[in-house]
Coordinates of C-alpha atoms and ligand atoms in Angstrom, one line a residue:
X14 CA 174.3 82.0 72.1
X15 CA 171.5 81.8 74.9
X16 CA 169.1 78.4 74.3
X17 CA 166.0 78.3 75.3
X18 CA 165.0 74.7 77.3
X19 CA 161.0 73.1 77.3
X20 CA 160.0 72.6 80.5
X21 CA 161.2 68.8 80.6
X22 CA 164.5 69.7 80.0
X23 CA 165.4 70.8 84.0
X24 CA 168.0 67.4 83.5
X25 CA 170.3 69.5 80.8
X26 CA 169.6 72.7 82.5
X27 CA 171.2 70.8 85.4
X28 CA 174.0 69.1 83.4
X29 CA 174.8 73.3 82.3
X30 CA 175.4 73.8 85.6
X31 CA 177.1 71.7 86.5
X32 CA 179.5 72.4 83.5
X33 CA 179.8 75.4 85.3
X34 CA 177.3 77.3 83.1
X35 CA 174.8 80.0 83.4
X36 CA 170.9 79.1 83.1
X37 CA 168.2 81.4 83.8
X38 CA 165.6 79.2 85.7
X39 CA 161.6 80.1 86.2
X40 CA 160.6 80.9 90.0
X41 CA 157.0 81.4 91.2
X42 CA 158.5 85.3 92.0
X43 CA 160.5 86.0 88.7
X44 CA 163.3 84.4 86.6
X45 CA 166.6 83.5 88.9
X46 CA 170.2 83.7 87.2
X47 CA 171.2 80.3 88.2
X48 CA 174.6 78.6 88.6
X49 CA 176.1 75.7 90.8
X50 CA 176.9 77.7 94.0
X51 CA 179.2 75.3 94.5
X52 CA 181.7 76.7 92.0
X53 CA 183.6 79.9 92.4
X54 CA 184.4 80.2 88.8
X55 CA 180.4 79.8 88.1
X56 CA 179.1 81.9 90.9
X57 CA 182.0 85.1 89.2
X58 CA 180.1 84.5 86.0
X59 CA 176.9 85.7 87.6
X60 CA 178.3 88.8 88.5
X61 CA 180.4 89.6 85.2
X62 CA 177.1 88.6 83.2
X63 CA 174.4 91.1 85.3
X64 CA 177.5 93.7 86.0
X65 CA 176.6 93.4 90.0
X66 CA 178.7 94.4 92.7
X67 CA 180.5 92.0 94.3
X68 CA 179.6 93.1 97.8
X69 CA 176.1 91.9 97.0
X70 CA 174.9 88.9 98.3
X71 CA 173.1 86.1 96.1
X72 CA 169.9 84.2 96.9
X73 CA 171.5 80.3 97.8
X74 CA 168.0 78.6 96.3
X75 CA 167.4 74.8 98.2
X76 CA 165.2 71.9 96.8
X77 CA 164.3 70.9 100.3
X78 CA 164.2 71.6 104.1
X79 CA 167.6 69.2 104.5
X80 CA 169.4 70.8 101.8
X81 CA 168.8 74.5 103.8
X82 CA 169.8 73.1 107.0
X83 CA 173.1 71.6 105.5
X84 CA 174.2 75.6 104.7
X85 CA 172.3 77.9 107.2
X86 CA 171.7 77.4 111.3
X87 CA 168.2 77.8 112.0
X88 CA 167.3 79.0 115.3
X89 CA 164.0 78.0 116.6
X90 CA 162.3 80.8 115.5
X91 CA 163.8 80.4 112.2
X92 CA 162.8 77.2 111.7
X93 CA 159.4 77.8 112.4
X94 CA 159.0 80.6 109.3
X95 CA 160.8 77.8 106.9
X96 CA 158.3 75.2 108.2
X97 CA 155.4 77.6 107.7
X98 CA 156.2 79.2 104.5
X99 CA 158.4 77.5 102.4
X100 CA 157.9 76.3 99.8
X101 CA 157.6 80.0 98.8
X102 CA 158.3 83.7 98.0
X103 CA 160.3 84.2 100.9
X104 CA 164.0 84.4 101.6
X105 CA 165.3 83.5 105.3
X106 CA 169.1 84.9 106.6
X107 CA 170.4 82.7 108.8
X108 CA 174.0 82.7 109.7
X109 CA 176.2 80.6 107.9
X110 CA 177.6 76.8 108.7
X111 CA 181.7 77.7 108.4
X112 CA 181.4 74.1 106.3
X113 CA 178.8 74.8 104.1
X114 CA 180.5 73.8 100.8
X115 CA 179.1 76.9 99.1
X116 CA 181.5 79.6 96.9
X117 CA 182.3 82.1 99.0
X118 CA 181.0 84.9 96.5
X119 CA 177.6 83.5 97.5
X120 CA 177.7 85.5 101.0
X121 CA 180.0 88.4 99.5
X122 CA 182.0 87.7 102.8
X123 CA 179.2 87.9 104.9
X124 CA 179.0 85.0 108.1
X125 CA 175.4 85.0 107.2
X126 CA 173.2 83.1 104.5
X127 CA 170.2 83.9 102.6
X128 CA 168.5 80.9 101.8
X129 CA 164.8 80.5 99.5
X130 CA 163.0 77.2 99.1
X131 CA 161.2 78.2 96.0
X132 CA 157.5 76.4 95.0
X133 CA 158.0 76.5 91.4
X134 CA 158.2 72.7 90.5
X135 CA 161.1 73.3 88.0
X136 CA 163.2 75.3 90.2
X137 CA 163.1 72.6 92.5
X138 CA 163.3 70.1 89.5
X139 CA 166.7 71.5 88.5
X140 CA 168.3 72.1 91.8
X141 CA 167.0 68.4 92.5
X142 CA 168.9 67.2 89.4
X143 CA 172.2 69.1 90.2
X144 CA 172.2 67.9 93.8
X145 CA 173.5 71.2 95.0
X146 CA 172.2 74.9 96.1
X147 CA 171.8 77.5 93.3
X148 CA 173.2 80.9 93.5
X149 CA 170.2 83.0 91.5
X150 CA 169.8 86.7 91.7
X151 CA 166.7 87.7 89.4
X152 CA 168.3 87.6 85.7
X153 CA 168.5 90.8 84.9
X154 CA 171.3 93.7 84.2
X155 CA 171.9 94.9 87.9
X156 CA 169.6 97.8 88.4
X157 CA 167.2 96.6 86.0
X158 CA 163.7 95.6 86.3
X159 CA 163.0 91.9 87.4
X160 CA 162.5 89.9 84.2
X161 CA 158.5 87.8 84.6
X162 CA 158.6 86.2 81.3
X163 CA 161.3 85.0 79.1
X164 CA 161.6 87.5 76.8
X165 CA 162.4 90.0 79.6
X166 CA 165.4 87.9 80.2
X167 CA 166.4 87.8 76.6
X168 CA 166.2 91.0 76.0
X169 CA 168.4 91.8 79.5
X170 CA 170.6 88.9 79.0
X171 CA 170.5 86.9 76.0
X172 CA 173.8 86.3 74.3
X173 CA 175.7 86.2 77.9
X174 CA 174.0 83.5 79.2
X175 CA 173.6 79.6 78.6
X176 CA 170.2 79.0 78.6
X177 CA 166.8 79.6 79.6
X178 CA 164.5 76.7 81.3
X179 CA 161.3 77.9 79.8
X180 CA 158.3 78.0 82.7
X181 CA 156.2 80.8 81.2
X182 CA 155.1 83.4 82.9
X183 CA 155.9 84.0 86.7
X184 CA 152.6 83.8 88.7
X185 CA 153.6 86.0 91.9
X186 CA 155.8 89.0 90.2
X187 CA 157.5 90.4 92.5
X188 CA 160.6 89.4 94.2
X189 CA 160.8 87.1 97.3
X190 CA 160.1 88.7 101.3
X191 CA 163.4 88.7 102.6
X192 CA 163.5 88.4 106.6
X193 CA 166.5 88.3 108.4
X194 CA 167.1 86.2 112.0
X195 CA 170.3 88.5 112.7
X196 CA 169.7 87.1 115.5
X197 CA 166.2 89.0 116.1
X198 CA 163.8 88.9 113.5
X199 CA 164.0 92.0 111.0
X200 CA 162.4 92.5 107.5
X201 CA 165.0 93.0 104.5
X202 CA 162.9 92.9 101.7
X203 CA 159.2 93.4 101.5
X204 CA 157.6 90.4 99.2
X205 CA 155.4 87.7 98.1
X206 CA 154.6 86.8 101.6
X207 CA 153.6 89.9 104.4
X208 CA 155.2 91.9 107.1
X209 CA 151.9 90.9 108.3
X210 CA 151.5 86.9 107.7
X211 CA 154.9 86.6 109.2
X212 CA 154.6 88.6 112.3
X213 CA 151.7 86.9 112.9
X214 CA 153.2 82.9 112.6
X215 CA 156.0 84.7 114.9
X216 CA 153.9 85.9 117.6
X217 CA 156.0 89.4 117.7
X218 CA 156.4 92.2 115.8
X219 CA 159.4 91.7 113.0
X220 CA 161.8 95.4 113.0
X221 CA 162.0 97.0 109.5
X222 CA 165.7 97.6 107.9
X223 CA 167.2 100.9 108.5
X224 CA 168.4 101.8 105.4
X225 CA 171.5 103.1 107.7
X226 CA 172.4 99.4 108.6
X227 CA 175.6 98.7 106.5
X228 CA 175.4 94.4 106.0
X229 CA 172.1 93.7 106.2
X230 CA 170.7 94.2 102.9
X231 CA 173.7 95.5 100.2
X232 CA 171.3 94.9 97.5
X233 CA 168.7 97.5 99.6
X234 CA 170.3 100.2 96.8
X235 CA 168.0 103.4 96.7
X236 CA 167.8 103.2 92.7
X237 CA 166.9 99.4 91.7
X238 CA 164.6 98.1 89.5
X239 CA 164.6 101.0 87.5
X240 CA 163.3 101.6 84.1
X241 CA 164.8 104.1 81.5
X242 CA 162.2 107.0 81.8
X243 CA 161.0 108.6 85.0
X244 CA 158.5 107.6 87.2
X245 CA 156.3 109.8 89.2
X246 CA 153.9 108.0 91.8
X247 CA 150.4 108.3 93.6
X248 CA 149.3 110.2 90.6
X249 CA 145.5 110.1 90.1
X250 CA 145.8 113.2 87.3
X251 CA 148.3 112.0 84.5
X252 CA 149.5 114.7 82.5
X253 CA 149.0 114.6 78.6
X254 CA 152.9 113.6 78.1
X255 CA 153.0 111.1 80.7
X256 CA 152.8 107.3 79.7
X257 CA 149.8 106.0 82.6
X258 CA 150.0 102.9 84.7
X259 CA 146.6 102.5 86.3
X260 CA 145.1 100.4 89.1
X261 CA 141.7 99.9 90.0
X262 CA 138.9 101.9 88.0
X263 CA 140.8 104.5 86.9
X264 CA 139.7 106.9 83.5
X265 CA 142.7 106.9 80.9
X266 CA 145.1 104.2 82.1
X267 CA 147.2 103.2 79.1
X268 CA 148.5 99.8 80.9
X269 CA 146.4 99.0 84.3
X270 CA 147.7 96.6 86.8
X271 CA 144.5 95.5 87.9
X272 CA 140.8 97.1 86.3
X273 CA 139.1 95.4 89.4
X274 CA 141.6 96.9 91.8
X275 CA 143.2 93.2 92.8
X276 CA 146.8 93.6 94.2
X277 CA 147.9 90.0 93.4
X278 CA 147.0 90.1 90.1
X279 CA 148.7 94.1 90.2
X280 CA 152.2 92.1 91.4
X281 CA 152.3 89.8 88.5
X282 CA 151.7 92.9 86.3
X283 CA 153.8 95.2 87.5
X284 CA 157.4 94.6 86.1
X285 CA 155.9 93.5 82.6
X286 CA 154.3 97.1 82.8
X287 CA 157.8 98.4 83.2
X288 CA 159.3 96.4 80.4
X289 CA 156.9 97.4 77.8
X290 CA 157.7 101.3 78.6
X291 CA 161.3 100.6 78.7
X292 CA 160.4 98.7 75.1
X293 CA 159.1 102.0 73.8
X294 CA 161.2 104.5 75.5
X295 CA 158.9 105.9 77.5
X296 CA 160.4 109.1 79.3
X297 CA 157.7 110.0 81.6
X298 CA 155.2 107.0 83.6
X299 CA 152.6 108.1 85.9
X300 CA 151.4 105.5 88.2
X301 CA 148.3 105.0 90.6
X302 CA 148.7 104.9 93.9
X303 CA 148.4 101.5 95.2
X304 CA 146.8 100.3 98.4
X305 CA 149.7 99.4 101.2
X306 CA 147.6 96.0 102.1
X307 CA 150.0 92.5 101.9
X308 CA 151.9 92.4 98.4
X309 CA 150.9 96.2 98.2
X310 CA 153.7 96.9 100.2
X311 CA 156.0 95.1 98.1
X312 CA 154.5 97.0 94.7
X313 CA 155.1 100.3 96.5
X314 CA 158.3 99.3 97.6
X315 CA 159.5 98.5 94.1
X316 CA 157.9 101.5 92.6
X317 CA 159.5 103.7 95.0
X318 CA 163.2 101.9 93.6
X319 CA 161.8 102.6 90.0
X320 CA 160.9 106.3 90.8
X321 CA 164.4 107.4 92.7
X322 CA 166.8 109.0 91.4
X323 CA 169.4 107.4 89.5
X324 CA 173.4 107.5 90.7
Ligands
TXA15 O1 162.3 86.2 94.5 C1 163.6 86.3 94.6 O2 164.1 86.4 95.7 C2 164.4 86.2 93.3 C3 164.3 84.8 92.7 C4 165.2 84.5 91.6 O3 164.4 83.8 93.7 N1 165.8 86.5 93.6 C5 166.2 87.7 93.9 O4 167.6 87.8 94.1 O5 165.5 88.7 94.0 P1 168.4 89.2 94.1 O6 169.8 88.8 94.1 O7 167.9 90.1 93.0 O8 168.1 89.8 95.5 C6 168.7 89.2 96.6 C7 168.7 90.2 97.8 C8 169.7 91.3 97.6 O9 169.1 92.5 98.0 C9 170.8 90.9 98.5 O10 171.5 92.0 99.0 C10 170.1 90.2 99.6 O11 169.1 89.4 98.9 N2 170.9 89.3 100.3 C11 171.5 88.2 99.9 N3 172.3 87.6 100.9 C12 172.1 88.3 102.0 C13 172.6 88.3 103.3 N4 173.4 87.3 103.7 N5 172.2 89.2 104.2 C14 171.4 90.2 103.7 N6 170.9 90.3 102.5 C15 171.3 89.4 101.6
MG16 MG1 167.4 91.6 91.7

């Protein structure tokens, strides 16, 4: 049976993990599958209960700067990035300390680390109260869309995990930027924060991932965040049996991201969009296209995940 926590019950959702449980914790980007990342026997249970592959890397999720620096080696530059944006929706790889006291499932073998300072208070609240790093992936069946509220992660997962710290729904709504210091600077994920607002703190330009690279980014899987039907993008004519996702002011929309055309509040629509076709078996979604300016990148990038072609 999966419980459902208030929000001033972060001390038992710490006292689950540390059992060795599973609890699905709020983030400002969506809801993490959390456990001790501590504890190998924990950490497998994320895997078993979202059916991921092993060779794919968790999210190690800190409550402060000291706790990052006790697992990851910063260089300067990465330093600089956590000092400027965290707490936040980004996700810093850093290579690993051999000593880090961290499962070893947490880095799927990997010498490197990825490591997220999350602002949501009661992320911090529970990893705060367990005294150690969470592993958390977003809590959903692998492939699956991101769960933003907690029904998403009931429907996904209930019955296979612990608990669920209730925060409401997640204000940012996509996942976290991911930017790698391998050791140059290179951009993993696109995310809350921008290719932009992080080359500019840098002073340089940040290299994309080549999809060719074979570490860098496992979880960089062509199909991801996929819902049942198919997706077709950049569509400003929806056809009759097509299920529309609109953005801006666009005739016809049946869900739109954003009526006034605002790409923040387009993010923290988007997955919830998703769910509610998936909800109703919608076959066939037509969606806007949607500006490539800061988080747009990110809403493209997941919509081009939702619209490929599955294995
Ligand atoms: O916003 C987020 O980042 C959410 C919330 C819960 O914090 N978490 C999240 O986790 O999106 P997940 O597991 O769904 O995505 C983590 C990504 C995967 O693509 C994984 O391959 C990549 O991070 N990753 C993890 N460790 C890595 C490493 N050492 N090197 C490169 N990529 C890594
Ligand atoms: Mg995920």
């Amino acid at each position: 049976m999966t419980t459902i926590l208030n929000p001033d019950q972060h001390e038992d959702a710490a006292q689950i993990l540390r059992e060795g449980g599973l609890v699905s914790v709020p983030t400002e980007t969506v809801y993490g599958l959390a456990a001790d990342a501590t504890l190998d026997a924990a950490v497998a249970k994320i895997f078993a209960a979202k059916n991921r592959p092993t060779f794919n890397p968790l999210i190690a999720h800190v409550a402060d700067l000291d706790m990052a620096l006790k697992i990851g080696a910063f260089s300067d530059d990465a330093r600089m990035i956590a000092d400027t944006f965290w707490p936040g929706p980004l996700t810093i790889v850093v290579p690993t300390h051999a000593d880090n006291g961290l499962s070893k499932l947490v880095s799927a073998g990997l010498e490197t680390v990825a490591i997220r300072l999350p602002a949501h208070p009661l992320a911090r609240a529970v990893i705060a109260a367990l005294g150690h790093p969470i592993a958390a992936p977003s809590a959903n069946p692998s492939g699956a869309i991101s769960p933003t509220r907690v029904t998403h992660v009931m429907d996904g997962l209930g019955g296979r995990i612990d608990a669920i710290l209730d925060g409401g729904d997640c204000g940012i709504g996509v996942e976290s930027t991911i930017i790698g210091f391998l050791p140059d600077p290179v951009l993993l994920r696109p995310g809350g924060i921008s290719k932009a607002m992080l080359e500019a703190a840098l002073g340089r330009e940040i290299a994309d991932h080549q999809s060719s690279d074979p570490i860098t980014a496992p979880g960089q899987m062509t199909s991801h965040y996929a819902p049942k039907g198919r997706v077709r993008l950049n569509v400003t004519a929806p056809e009759a049996h097509e299920t529309f996702i609109g953005f801006g002011a666009v005739e016809g929309a049946h869900i739109n991201l954003s009526p006034s055309g605002d790409l923040m509040e387009a993010a923290a629509n988007l997955f919830e969009a998703l769910h509610h076709c998936d909800r109703e078996n919608v076959a066939h979604i037509a969606v806007s296209p949607i500006p490539m300016v800061g988080i747009g990148a990110a809403i493209n990038d997941r919509l081009q995940r939702a619209a490929a072609p599955k294995p």
